[in-house]
Amino acid sequence: MLFNHDEFDHESVTFAHDPDTGLKAIIAVHNRRRGPAIGGCRMMAYPDEISALTDVLRLSKGMTYKCAIGDIPFGGGKAVIMGDPATQKTPELLRAMGTFVEQLGGRYITSFDSGTTIDDIAVIGETTRHVGGIKPGAGNASASTAYGVLVCMREAVRIRLGAETLSGLVVAIQGAGNVGSRLAKLVAEDGGRVVIADINQDLALSVAESTGAASVKADEILSMDCDVLAPCALGAVFSADSVKQLTCPVICGGANNQLADNSVADELMERQVFYCPDYLANAGGIIDLHYQLNKPSRDALKAHLDRLAETLQDCHAIAAEHRCSMASAADLIAEARFQ
Ligand code: NAD
């Protein structure tokens, strides 16, 4: 099953088991042609080992595409720890995880993800040098993620609506967390009219209040009459069913894995919805990590994030040339950069 899998073509998959600390973990290195594999360390109570393996294979491959589209000298990797972060995460287990990362000799660099925090990565960093995103004074990657979404959004409305700026356009943001709240501020500063929703309605209200946005109920945001829809909450938000309620001409947001499956990209194309591929729109986070690790220069970071607009233009040109969806066009660009 593993060596003949059509979808997965990983360089290496390594398993670790440390009975003393209870660590059960998998590190998948997908592709290192652009540089060492980088990706977060997720901790989750997976129902079984195959679920953990499937997750780490899928996520590490996604990181290869994200690093390539973000044009940074890294490949794709990911780590998963099997266990409930609320009850099974101990400093000893995290240090054992660090030893596991160290054993790969720098082929994989870890960072935080669902179920792990920056503080956890600092503990992992006690036993390995190969960690990112924990330097004191480093910027918050969510700020770069939100800025990258803004850069793509400006370009998307220029291409699809012929609008030179966001001024006066209605931007509906789903999710008022790290990315959504920062994006709301940036869009408002650009003159956009923000409408925001979160399942935590108090959070949505407080972000609306501080940015001059309006807030609506969480179940109203997808069908809002708006110019841009910015998903900044959960994955798989667009399915064959949910796209039917869309009225927006542009989708550009920070959430990962926005499409439930590949057929949704074609459906969006048929509906003439300009979809900014999710891993391009949110590449700012990983680009930020690259600058934290290698070149701590805010000016160079901003210039790099601004270049996401050119990549979106390239996607649009390739989609037109190949008559394919924007998601497929992004994959073609990424693959040409890492194969
Ligand atoms: P977060 O947890 O800070 O915020 C997510 C918000 O979405 C929460 O406030 C949550 O209550 C809300 N939410 C959940 N379900 C919702 C729903 N159905 N309707 C409305 N709101 C809902 O997370 P974040 O760091 O802002 O990340 C948001 C998304 O962006 C995630 O998909 C994440 O994987 C992706 N992403 C984040 C970064 C980053 O730098 N933080 C980088 C790349 C990708």
JSON list of N, CA and C and ligand atoms in Angstrom, two decimals, residues 42 66 112-114 140-146 173-182 197-201 203-204 217-219 221 231-235 237 253-258 278 281-286, ligand 1:
[
{"chain": "A", "resi": 42, "resn": "ARG", "atom": "N", "xyz": [2.23, 18.35, 14.63]},
{"chain": "A", "resi": 42, "resn": "ARG", "atom": "CA", "xyz": [0.83, 18.30, 15.09]},
{"chain": "A", "resi": 42, "resn": "ARG", "atom": "C", "xyz": [0.70, 17.24, 16.17]},
{"chain": "A", "resi": 66, "resn": "LYS", "atom": "N", "xyz": [3.46, 24.31, -0.74]},
{"chain": "A", "resi": 66, "resn": "LYS", "atom": "CA", "xyz": [3.40, 25.66, -0.17]},
{"chain": "A", "resi": 66, "resn": "LYS", "atom": "C", "xyz": [4.78, 26.34, -0.21]},
{"chain": "A", "resi": 112, "resn": "PHE", "atom": "N", "xyz": [5.44, 24.81, 15.19]},
{"chain": "A", "resi": 112, "resn": "PHE", "atom": "CA", "xyz": [4.19, 24.46, 15.87]},
{"chain": "A", "resi": 112, "resn": "PHE", "atom": "C", "xyz": [3.04, 24.26, 14.87]},
{"chain": "A", "resi": 113, "resn": "ASP", "atom": "N", "xyz": [2.02, 23.59, 15.36]},
{"chain": "A", "resi": 113, "resn": "ASP", "atom": "CA", "xyz": [0.85, 23.26, 14.54]},
{"chain": "A", "resi": 113, "resn": "ASP", "atom": "C", "xyz": [-0.31, 22.99, 15.51]},
{"chain": "A", "resi": 114, "resn": "SER", "atom": "N", "xyz": [-1.40, 22.43, 15.01]},
{"chain": "A", "resi": 114, "resn": "SER", "atom": "CA", "xyz": [-2.53, 22.12, 15.91]},
{"chain": "A", "resi": 114, "resn": "SER", "atom": "C", "xyz": [-2.04, 21.23, 17.04]},
{"chain": "A", "resi": 140, "resn": "ASN", "atom": "N", "xyz": [5.09, 37.92, 14.63]},
{"chain": "A", "resi": 140, "resn": "ASN", "atom": "CA", "xyz": [4.06, 36.89, 14.64]},
{"chain": "A", "resi": 140, "resn": "ASN", "atom": "C", "xyz": [3.77, 36.50, 13.20]},
{"chain": "A", "resi": 141, "resn": "ALA", "atom": "N", "xyz": [3.93, 35.20, 12.89]},
{"chain": "A", "resi": 141, "resn": "ALA", "atom": "CA", "xyz": [3.73, 34.75, 11.50]},
{"chain": "A", "resi": 141, "resn": "ALA", "atom": "C", "xyz": [2.33, 35.05, 11.00]},
{"chain": "A", "resi": 142, "resn": "SER", "atom": "N", "xyz": [1.34, 35.12, 11.91]},
{"chain": "A", "resi": 142, "resn": "SER", "atom": "CA", "xyz": [-0.03, 35.40, 11.47]},
{"chain": "A", "resi": 142, "resn": "SER", "atom": "C", "xyz": [-0.13, 36.77, 10.81]},
{"chain": "A", "resi": 143, "resn": "ALA", "atom": "N", "xyz": [0.71, 37.71, 11.24]},
{"chain": "A", "resi": 143, "resn": "ALA", "atom": "CA", "xyz": [0.70, 39.04, 10.62]},
{"chain": "A", "resi": 143, "resn": "ALA", "atom": "C", "xyz": [1.13, 38.94, 9.17]},
{"chain": "A", "resi": 144, "resn": "SER", "atom": "N", "xyz": [2.16, 38.11, 8.91]},
{"chain": "A", "resi": 144, "resn": "SER", "atom": "CA", "xyz": [2.61, 37.92, 7.53]},
{"chain": "A", "resi": 144, "resn": "SER", "atom": "C", "xyz": [1.58, 37.14, 6.73]},
{"chain": "A", "resi": 145, "resn": "THR", "atom": "N", "xyz": [0.92, 36.17, 7.39]},
{"chain": "A", "resi": 145, "resn": "THR", "atom": "CA", "xyz": [-0.12, 35.41, 6.68]},
{"chain": "A", "resi": 145, "resn": "THR", "atom": "C", "xyz": [-1.22, 36.38, 6.23]},
{"chain": "A", "resi": 146, "resn": "ALA", "atom": "N", "xyz": [-1.67, 37.22, 7.15]},
{"chain": "A", "resi": 146, "resn": "ALA", "atom": "CA", "xyz": [-2.75, 38.16, 6.82]},
{"chain": "A", "resi": 146, "resn": "ALA", "atom": "C", "xyz": [-2.29, 39.14, 5.73]},
{"chain": "A", "resi": 173, "resn": "ILE", "atom": "N", "xyz": [-15.37, 38.25, 5.90]},
{"chain": "A", "resi": 173, "resn": "ILE", "atom": "CA", "xyz": [-14.31, 37.41, 6.49]},
{"chain": "A", "resi": 173, "resn": "ILE", "atom": "C", "xyz": [-14.93, 36.37, 7.42]},
{"chain": "A", "resi": 174, "resn": "GLN", "atom": "N", "xyz": [-14.65, 35.10, 7.14]},
{"chain": "A", "resi": 174, "resn": "GLN", "atom": "CA", "xyz": [-15.11, 34.01, 8.02]},
{"chain": "A", "resi": 174, "resn": "GLN", "atom": "C", "xyz": [-13.99, 33.66, 8.99]},
{"chain": "A", "resi": 175, "resn": "GLY", "atom": "N", "xyz": [-14.20, 33.94, 10.27]},
{"chain": "A", "resi": 175, "resn": "GLY", "atom": "CA", "xyz": [-13.18, 33.65, 11.28]},
{"chain": "A", "resi": 175, "resn": "GLY", "atom": "C", "xyz": [-12.49, 34.92, 11.73]},
{"chain": "A", "resi": 176, "resn": "ALA", "atom": "N", "xyz": [-12.55, 35.18, 13.05]},
{"chain": "A", "resi": 176, "resn": "ALA", "atom": "CA", "xyz": [-11.97, 36.41, 13.59]},
{"chain": "A", "resi": 176, "resn": "ALA", "atom": "C", "xyz": [-10.79, 36.09, 14.50]},
{"chain": "A", "resi": 177, "resn": "GLY", "atom": "N", "xyz": [-10.06, 35.01, 14.17]},
{"chain": "A", "resi": 177, "resn": "GLY", "atom": "CA", "xyz": [-8.91, 34.61, 14.99]},
{"chain": "A", "resi": 177, "resn": "GLY", "atom": "C", "xyz": [-7.64, 35.34, 14.60]},
{"chain": "A", "resi": 178, "resn": "ASN", "atom": "N", "xyz": [-6.51, 34.64, 14.70]},
{"chain": "A", "resi": 178, "resn": "ASN", "atom": "CA", "xyz": [-5.20, 35.26, 14.43]},
{"chain": "A", "resi": 178, "resn": "ASN", "atom": "C", "xyz": [-5.15, 35.92, 13.06]},
{"chain": "A", "resi": 179, "resn": "VAL", "atom": "N", "xyz": [-5.58, 35.18, 12.03]},
{"chain": "A", "resi": 179, "resn": "VAL", "atom": "CA", "xyz": [-5.47, 35.69, 10.66]},
{"chain": "A", "resi": 179, "resn": "VAL", "atom": "C", "xyz": [-6.64, 36.62, 10.34]},
{"chain": "A", "resi": 180, "resn": "GLY", "atom": "N", "xyz": [-7.87, 36.17, 10.64]},
{"chain": "A", "resi": 180, "resn": "GLY", "atom": "CA", "xyz": [-9.06, 36.95, 10.28]},
{"chain": "A", "resi": 180, "resn": "GLY", "atom": "C", "xyz": [-9.07, 38.33, 10.91]},
{"chain": "A", "resi": 181, "resn": "SER", "atom": "N", "xyz": [-8.67, 38.43, 12.18]},
{"chain": "A", "resi": 181, "resn": "SER", "atom": "CA", "xyz": [-8.70, 39.74, 12.85]},
{"chain": "A", "resi": 181, "resn": "SER", "atom": "C", "xyz": [-7.68, 40.69, 12.23]},
{"chain": "A", "resi": 182, "resn": "ARG", "atom": "N", "xyz": [-6.49, 40.14, 11.91]},
{"chain": "A", "resi": 182, "resn": "ARG", "atom": "CA", "xyz": [-5.46, 41.00, 11.30]},
{"chain": "A", "resi": 182, "resn": "ARG", "atom": "C", "xyz": [-5.86, 41.40, 9.88]},
{"chain": "A", "resi": 197, "resn": "ALA", "atom": "N", "xyz": [-17.47, 37.34, 10.67]},
{"chain": "A", "resi": 197, "resn": "ALA", "atom": "CA", "xyz": [-18.28, 36.40, 11.47]},
{"chain": "A", "resi": 197, "resn": "ALA", "atom": "C", "xyz": [-17.37, 35.37, 12.12]},
{"chain": "A", "resi": 198, "resn": "ASP", "atom": "N", "xyz": [-17.79, 34.93, 13.28]},
{"chain": "A", "resi": 198, "resn": "ASP", "atom": "CA", "xyz": [-17.04, 33.86, 13.98]},
{"chain": "A", "resi": 198, "resn": "ASP", "atom": "C", "xyz": [-18.06, 33.08, 14.81]},
{"chain": "A", "resi": 199, "resn": "ILE", "atom": "N", "xyz": [-17.81, 31.78, 15.00]},
{"chain": "A", "resi": 199, "resn": "ILE", "atom": "CA", "xyz": [-18.73, 31.01, 15.86]},
{"chain": "A", "resi": 199, "resn": "ILE", "atom": "C", "xyz": [-18.64, 31.55, 17.29]},
{"chain": "A", "resi": 200, "resn": "ASN", "atom": "N", "xyz": [-17.53, 32.19, 17.61]},
{"chain": "A", "resi": 200, "resn": "ASN", "atom": "CA", "xyz": [-17.42, 32.93, 18.87]},
{"chain": "A", "resi": 200, "resn": "ASN", "atom": "C", "xyz": [-17.88, 34.36, 18.56]},
{"chain": "A", "resi": 201, "resn": "GLN", "atom": "N", "xyz": [-19.17, 34.62, 18.81]},
{"chain": "A", "resi": 201, "resn": "GLN", "atom": "CA", "xyz": [-19.74, 35.89, 18.36]},
{"chain": "A", "resi": 201, "resn": "GLN", "atom": "C", "xyz": [-19.15, 37.10, 19.09]},
{"chain": "A", "resi": 203, "resn": "LEU", "atom": "N", "xyz": [-16.06, 37.41, 19.93]},
{"chain": "A", "resi": 203, "resn": "LEU", "atom": "CA", "xyz": [-14.80, 37.72, 19.24]},
{"chain": "A", "resi": 203, "resn": "LEU", "atom": "C", "xyz": [-15.08, 38.52, 17.97]},
{"chain": "A", "resi": 204, "resn": "ALA", "atom": "N", "xyz": [-16.07, 38.07, 17.20]},
{"chain": "A", "resi": 204, "resn": "ALA", "atom": "CA", "xyz": [-16.42, 38.78, 15.96]},
{"chain": "A", "resi": 204, "resn": "ALA", "atom": "C", "xyz": [-16.83, 40.22, 16.28]},
{"chain": "A", "resi": 217, "resn": "LYS", "atom": "N", "xyz": [-23.93, 36.74, 11.80]},
{"chain": "A", "resi": 217, "resn": "LYS", "atom": "CA", "xyz": [-23.87, 35.41, 12.41]},
{"chain": "A", "resi": 217, "resn": "LYS", "atom": "C", "xyz": [-23.01, 34.49, 11.54]},
{"chain": "A", "resi": 218, "resn": "ALA", "atom": "N", "xyz": [-22.40, 33.49, 12.19]},
{"chain": "A", "resi": 218, "resn": "ALA", "atom": "CA", "xyz": [-21.46, 32.60, 11.48]},
{"chain": "A", "resi": 218, "resn": "ALA", "atom": "C", "xyz": [-22.12, 31.90, 10.30]},
{"chain": "A", "resi": 219, "resn": "ASP", "atom": "N", "xyz": [-23.40, 31.54, 10.44]},
{"chain": "A", "resi": 219, "resn": "ASP", "atom": "CA", "xyz": [-24.03, 30.79, 9.35]},
{"chain": "A", "resi": 219, "resn": "ASP", "atom": "C", "xyz": [-24.52, 31.69, 8.21]},
{"chain": "A", "resi": 221, "resn": "ILE", "atom": "N", "xyz": [-22.34, 34.10, 6.75]},
{"chain": "A", "resi": 221, "resn": "ILE", "atom": "CA", "xyz": [-21.22, 34.75, 6.07]},
{"chain": "A", "resi": 221, "resn": "ILE", "atom": "C", "xyz": [-20.99, 34.20, 4.65]},
{"chain": "A", "resi": 231, "resn": "PRO", "atom": "N", "xyz": [-12.22, 33.16, 3.53]},
{"chain": "A", "resi": 231, "resn": "PRO", "atom": "CA", "xyz": [-12.30, 32.12, 4.56]},
{"chain": "A", "resi": 231, "resn": "PRO", "atom": "C", "xyz": [-11.04, 32.11, 5.42]},
{"chain": "A", "resi": 232, "resn": "CYS", "atom": "N", "xyz": [-11.20, 32.36, 6.70]},
{"chain": "A", "resi": 232, "resn": "CYS", "atom": "CA", "xyz": [-10.04, 32.40, 7.60]},
{"chain": "A", "resi": 232, "resn": "CYS", "atom": "C", "xyz": [-10.34, 31.58, 8.85]},
{"chain": "A", "resi": 233, "resn": "ALA", "atom": "N", "xyz": [-11.07, 30.48, 8.67]},
{"chain": "A", "resi": 233, "resn": "ALA", "atom": "CA", "xyz": [-11.43, 29.68, 9.84]},
{"chain": "A", "resi": 233, "resn": "ALA", "atom": "C", "xyz": [-11.00, 28.24, 9.62]},
{"chain": "A", "resi": 234, "resn": "LEU", "atom": "N", "xyz": [-11.94, 27.43, 9.18]},
{"chain": "A", "resi": 234, "resn": "LEU", "atom": "CA", "xyz": [-11.68, 25.99, 9.08]},
{"chain": "A", "resi": 234, "resn": "LEU", "atom": "C", "xyz": [-11.43, 25.56, 7.64]},
{"chain": "A", "resi": 235, "resn": "GLY", "atom": "N", "xyz": [-11.01, 24.27, 7.48]},
{"chain": "A", "resi": 235, "resn": "GLY", "atom": "CA", "xyz": [-10.80, 23.72, 6.14]},
{"chain": "A", "resi": 235, "resn": "GLY", "atom": "C", "xyz": [-12.09, 23.18, 5.55]},
{"chain": "A", "resi": 237, "resn": "VAL", "atom": "N", "xyz": [-14.23, 24.26, 3.57]},
{"chain": "A", "resi": 237, "resn": "VAL", "atom": "CA", "xyz": [-15.40, 25.14, 3.68]},
{"chain": "A", "resi": 237, "resn": "VAL", "atom": "C", "xyz": [-16.21, 25.15, 2.38]},
{"chain": "A", "resi": 253, "resn": "GLY", "atom": "N", "xyz": [-8.71, 33.88, 0.93]},
{"chain": "A", "resi": 253, "resn": "GLY", "atom": "CA", "xyz": [-8.62, 33.87, 2.39]},
{"chain": "A", "resi": 253, "resn": "GLY", "atom": "C", "xyz": [-7.47, 33.01, 2.88]},
{"chain": "A", "resi": 254, "resn": "GLY", "atom": "N", "xyz": [-7.26, 33.02, 4.20]},
{"chain": "A", "resi": 254, "resn": "GLY", "atom": "CA", "xyz": [-6.07, 32.39, 4.77]},
{"chain": "A", "resi": 254, "resn": "GLY", "atom": "C", "xyz": [-6.24, 30.95, 5.20]},
{"chain": "A", "resi": 255, "resn": "ALA", "atom": "N", "xyz": [-7.46, 30.41, 5.22]},
{"chain": "A", "resi": 255, "resn": "ALA", "atom": "CA", "xyz": [-7.66, 29.05, 5.74]},
{"chain": "A", "resi": 255, "resn": "ALA", "atom": "C", "xyz": [-6.94, 28.02, 4.88]},
{"chain": "A", "resi": 256, "resn": "ASN", "atom": "N", "xyz": [-6.49, 26.95, 5.52]},
{"chain": "A", "resi": 256, "resn": "ASN", "atom": "CA", "xyz": [-5.85, 25.84, 4.81]},
{"chain": "A", "resi": 256, "resn": "ASN", "atom": "C", "xyz": [-6.91, 24.92, 4.21]},
{"chain": "A", "resi": 257, "resn": "ASN", "atom": "N", "xyz": [-6.57, 24.27, 3.12]},
{"chain": "A", "resi": 257, "resn": "ASN", "atom": "CA", "xyz": [-7.41, 23.21, 2.54]},
{"chain": "A", "resi": 257, "resn": "ASN", "atom": "C", "xyz": [-8.88, 23.62, 2.42]},
{"chain": "A", "resi": 258, "resn": "GLN", "atom": "N", "xyz": [-9.11, 24.75, 1.73]},
{"chain": "A", "resi": 258, "resn": "GLN", "atom": "CA", "xyz": [-10.47, 25.31, 1.66]},
{"chain": "A", "resi": 258, "resn": "GLN", "atom": "C", "xyz": [-11.43, 24.45, 0.85]},
{"chain": "A", "resi": 278, "resn": "ASP", "atom": "N", "xyz": [-5.67, 28.45, -1.96]},
{"chain": "A", "resi": 278, "resn": "ASP", "atom": "CA", "xyz": [-5.45, 28.68, -0.52]},
{"chain": "A", "resi": 278, "resn": "ASP", "atom": "C", "xyz": [-3.98, 28.69, -0.12]},
{"chain": "A", "resi": 281, "resn": "ALA", "atom": "N", "xyz": [-2.49, 32.00, -1.12]},
{"chain": "A", "resi": 281, "resn": "ALA", "atom": "CA", "xyz": [-2.99, 33.12, -0.31]},
{"chain": "A", "resi": 281, "resn": "ALA", "atom": "C", "xyz": [-2.38, 33.10, 1.09]},
{"chain": "A", "resi": 282, "resn": "ASN", "atom": "N", "xyz": [-2.17, 31.89, 1.66]},
{"chain": "A", "resi": 282, "resn": "ASN", "atom": "CA", "xyz": [-1.69, 31.87, 3.05]},
{"chain": "A", "resi": 282, "resn": "ASN", "atom": "C", "xyz": [-0.20, 31.52, 3.19]},
{"chain": "A", "resi": 283, "resn": "ALA", "atom": "N", "xyz": [0.54, 31.63, 2.06]},
{"chain": "A", "resi": 283, "resn": "ALA", "atom": "CA", "xyz": [1.97, 31.28, 2.11]},
{"chain": "A", "resi": 283, "resn": "ALA", "atom": "C", "xyz": [2.78, 32.26, 2.97]},
{"chain": "A", "resi": 284, "resn": "GLY", "atom": "N", "xyz": [2.19, 33.39, 3.32]},
{"chain": "A", "resi": 284, "resn": "GLY", "atom": "CA", "xyz": [2.92, 34.38, 4.12]},
{"chain": "A", "resi": 284, "resn": "GLY", "atom": "C", "xyz": [3.46, 33.81, 5.43]},
{"chain": "A", "resi": 285, "resn": "GLY", "atom": "N", "xyz": [2.74, 32.86, 6.02]},
{"chain": "A", "resi": 285, "resn": "GLY", "atom": "CA", "xyz": [3.18, 32.30, 7.29]},
{"chain": "A", "resi": 285, "resn": "GLY", "atom": "C", "xyz": [4.50, 31.57, 7.16]},
{"chain": "A", "resi": 286, "resn": "ILE", "atom": "N", "xyz": [4.61, 30.73, 6.12]},
{"chain": "A", "resi": 286, "resn": "ILE", "atom": "CA", "xyz": [5.84, 29.94, 5.96]},
{"chain": "A", "resi": 286, "resn": "ILE", "atom": "C", "xyz": [6.98, 30.84, 5.44]},
{"chain": "B", "resi": 1, "resn": "NAD", "atom": "P1", "xyz": [-7.55, 30.75, 14.93]},
{"chain": "B", "resi": 1, "resn": "NAD", "atom": "O1", "xyz": [-7.89, 29.51, 15.65]},
{"chain": "B", "resi": 1, "resn": "NAD", "atom": "O2", "xyz": [-6.82, 31.85, 15.61]},
{"chain": "B", "resi": 1, "resn": "NAD", "atom": "O3", "xyz": [-8.89, 31.41, 14.31]},
{"chain": "B", "resi": 1, "resn": "NAD", "atom": "C1", "xyz": [-9.88, 30.66, 13.67]},
{"chain": "B", "resi": 1, "resn": "NAD", "atom": "C2", "xyz": [-11.22, 31.28, 14.07]},
{"chain": "B", "resi": 1, "resn": "NAD", "atom": "O4", "xyz": [-12.25, 30.67, 13.27]},
{"chain": "B", "resi": 1, "resn": "NAD", "atom": "C3", "xyz": [-11.60, 31.02, 15.53]},
{"chain": "B", "resi": 1, "resn": "NAD", "atom": "O5", "xyz": [-11.86, 32.27, 16.17]},
{"chain": "B", "resi": 1, "resn": "NAD", "atom": "C4", "xyz": [-12.84, 30.14, 15.44]},
{"chain": "B", "resi": 1, "resn": "NAD", "atom": "O6", "xyz": [-13.78, 30.40, 16.47]},
{"chain": "B", "resi": 1, "resn": "NAD", "atom": "C5", "xyz": [-13.38, 30.53, 14.08]},
{"chain": "B", "resi": 1, "resn": "NAD", "atom": "N1", "xyz": [-14.28, 29.55, 13.46]},
{"chain": "B", "resi": 1, "resn": "NAD", "atom": "C6", "xyz": [-14.21, 28.20, 13.49]},
{"chain": "B", "resi": 1, "resn": "NAD", "atom": "N2", "xyz": [-15.22, 27.67, 12.80]},
{"chain": "B", "resi": 1, "resn": "NAD", "atom": "C7", "xyz": [-15.93, 28.70, 12.29]},
{"chain": "B", "resi": 1, "resn": "NAD", "atom": "C8", "xyz": [-17.09, 28.81, 11.48]},
{"chain": "B", "resi": 1, "resn": "NAD", "atom": "N3", "xyz": [-17.74, 27.72, 11.04]},
{"chain": "B", "resi": 1, "resn": "NAD", "atom": "N4", "xyz": [-17.55, 30.03, 11.15]},
{"chain": "B", "resi": 1, "resn": "NAD", "atom": "C9", "xyz": [-16.92, 31.14, 11.59]},
{"chain": "B", "resi": 1, "resn": "NAD", "atom": "N5", "xyz": [-15.82, 31.12, 12.38]},
{"chain": "B", "resi": 1, "resn": "NAD", "atom": "C10", "xyz": [-15.34, 29.91, 12.72]},
{"chain": "B", "resi": 1, "resn": "NAD", "atom": "O7", "xyz": [-6.76, 30.26, 13.62]},
{"chain": "B", "resi": 1, "resn": "NAD", "atom": "P2", "xyz": [-5.82, 31.16, 12.69]},
{"chain": "B", "resi": 1, "resn": "NAD", "atom": "O8", "xyz": [-4.42, 31.03, 13.15]},
{"chain": "B", "resi": 1, "resn": "NAD", "atom": "O9", "xyz": [-6.43, 32.50, 12.49]},
{"chain": "B", "resi": 1, "resn": "NAD", "atom": "O10", "xyz": [-5.91, 30.33, 11.34]},
{"chain": "B", "resi": 1, "resn": "NAD", "atom": "C11", "xyz": [-7.08, 30.39, 10.55]},
{"chain": "B", "resi": 1, "resn": "NAD", "atom": "C12", "xyz": [-6.91, 29.49, 9.32]},
{"chain": "B", "resi": 1, "resn": "NAD", "atom": "O11", "xyz": [-5.76, 29.90, 8.59]},
{"chain": "B", "resi": 1, "resn": "NAD", "atom": "C13", "xyz": [-6.69, 28.01, 9.66]},
{"chain": "B", "resi": 1, "resn": "NAD", "atom": "O12", "xyz": [-7.25, 27.23, 8.62]},
{"chain": "B", "resi": 1, "resn": "NAD", "atom": "C14", "xyz": [-5.17, 27.88, 9.62]},
{"chain": "B", "resi": 1, "resn": "NAD", "atom": "O13", "xyz": [-4.77, 26.55, 9.34]},
{"chain": "B", "resi": 1, "resn": "NAD", "atom": "C15", "xyz": [-4.84, 28.81, 8.45]},
{"chain": "B", "resi": 1, "resn": "NAD", "atom": "N6", "xyz": [-3.48, 29.34, 8.47]},
{"chain": "B", "resi": 1, "resn": "NAD", "atom": "C16", "xyz": [-3.06, 30.11, 9.49]},
{"chain": "B", "resi": 1, "resn": "NAD", "atom": "C17", "xyz": [-1.76, 30.63, 9.48]},
{"chain": "B", "resi": 1, "resn": "NAD", "atom": "C18", "xyz": [-1.27, 31.52, 10.59]},
{"chain": "B", "resi": 1, "resn": "NAD", "atom": "O14", "xyz": [-0.22, 32.18, 10.40]},
{"chain": "B", "resi": 1, "resn": "NAD", "atom": "N7", "xyz": [-1.97, 31.61, 11.70]},
{"chain": "B", "resi": 1, "resn": "NAD", "atom": "C19", "xyz": [-0.91, 30.34, 8.40]},
{"chain": "B", "resi": 1, "resn": "NAD", "atom": "C20", "xyz": [-1.38, 29.56, 7.35]},
{"chain": "B", "resi": 1, "resn": "NAD", "atom": "C21", "xyz": [-2.68, 29.07, 7.39]}
]
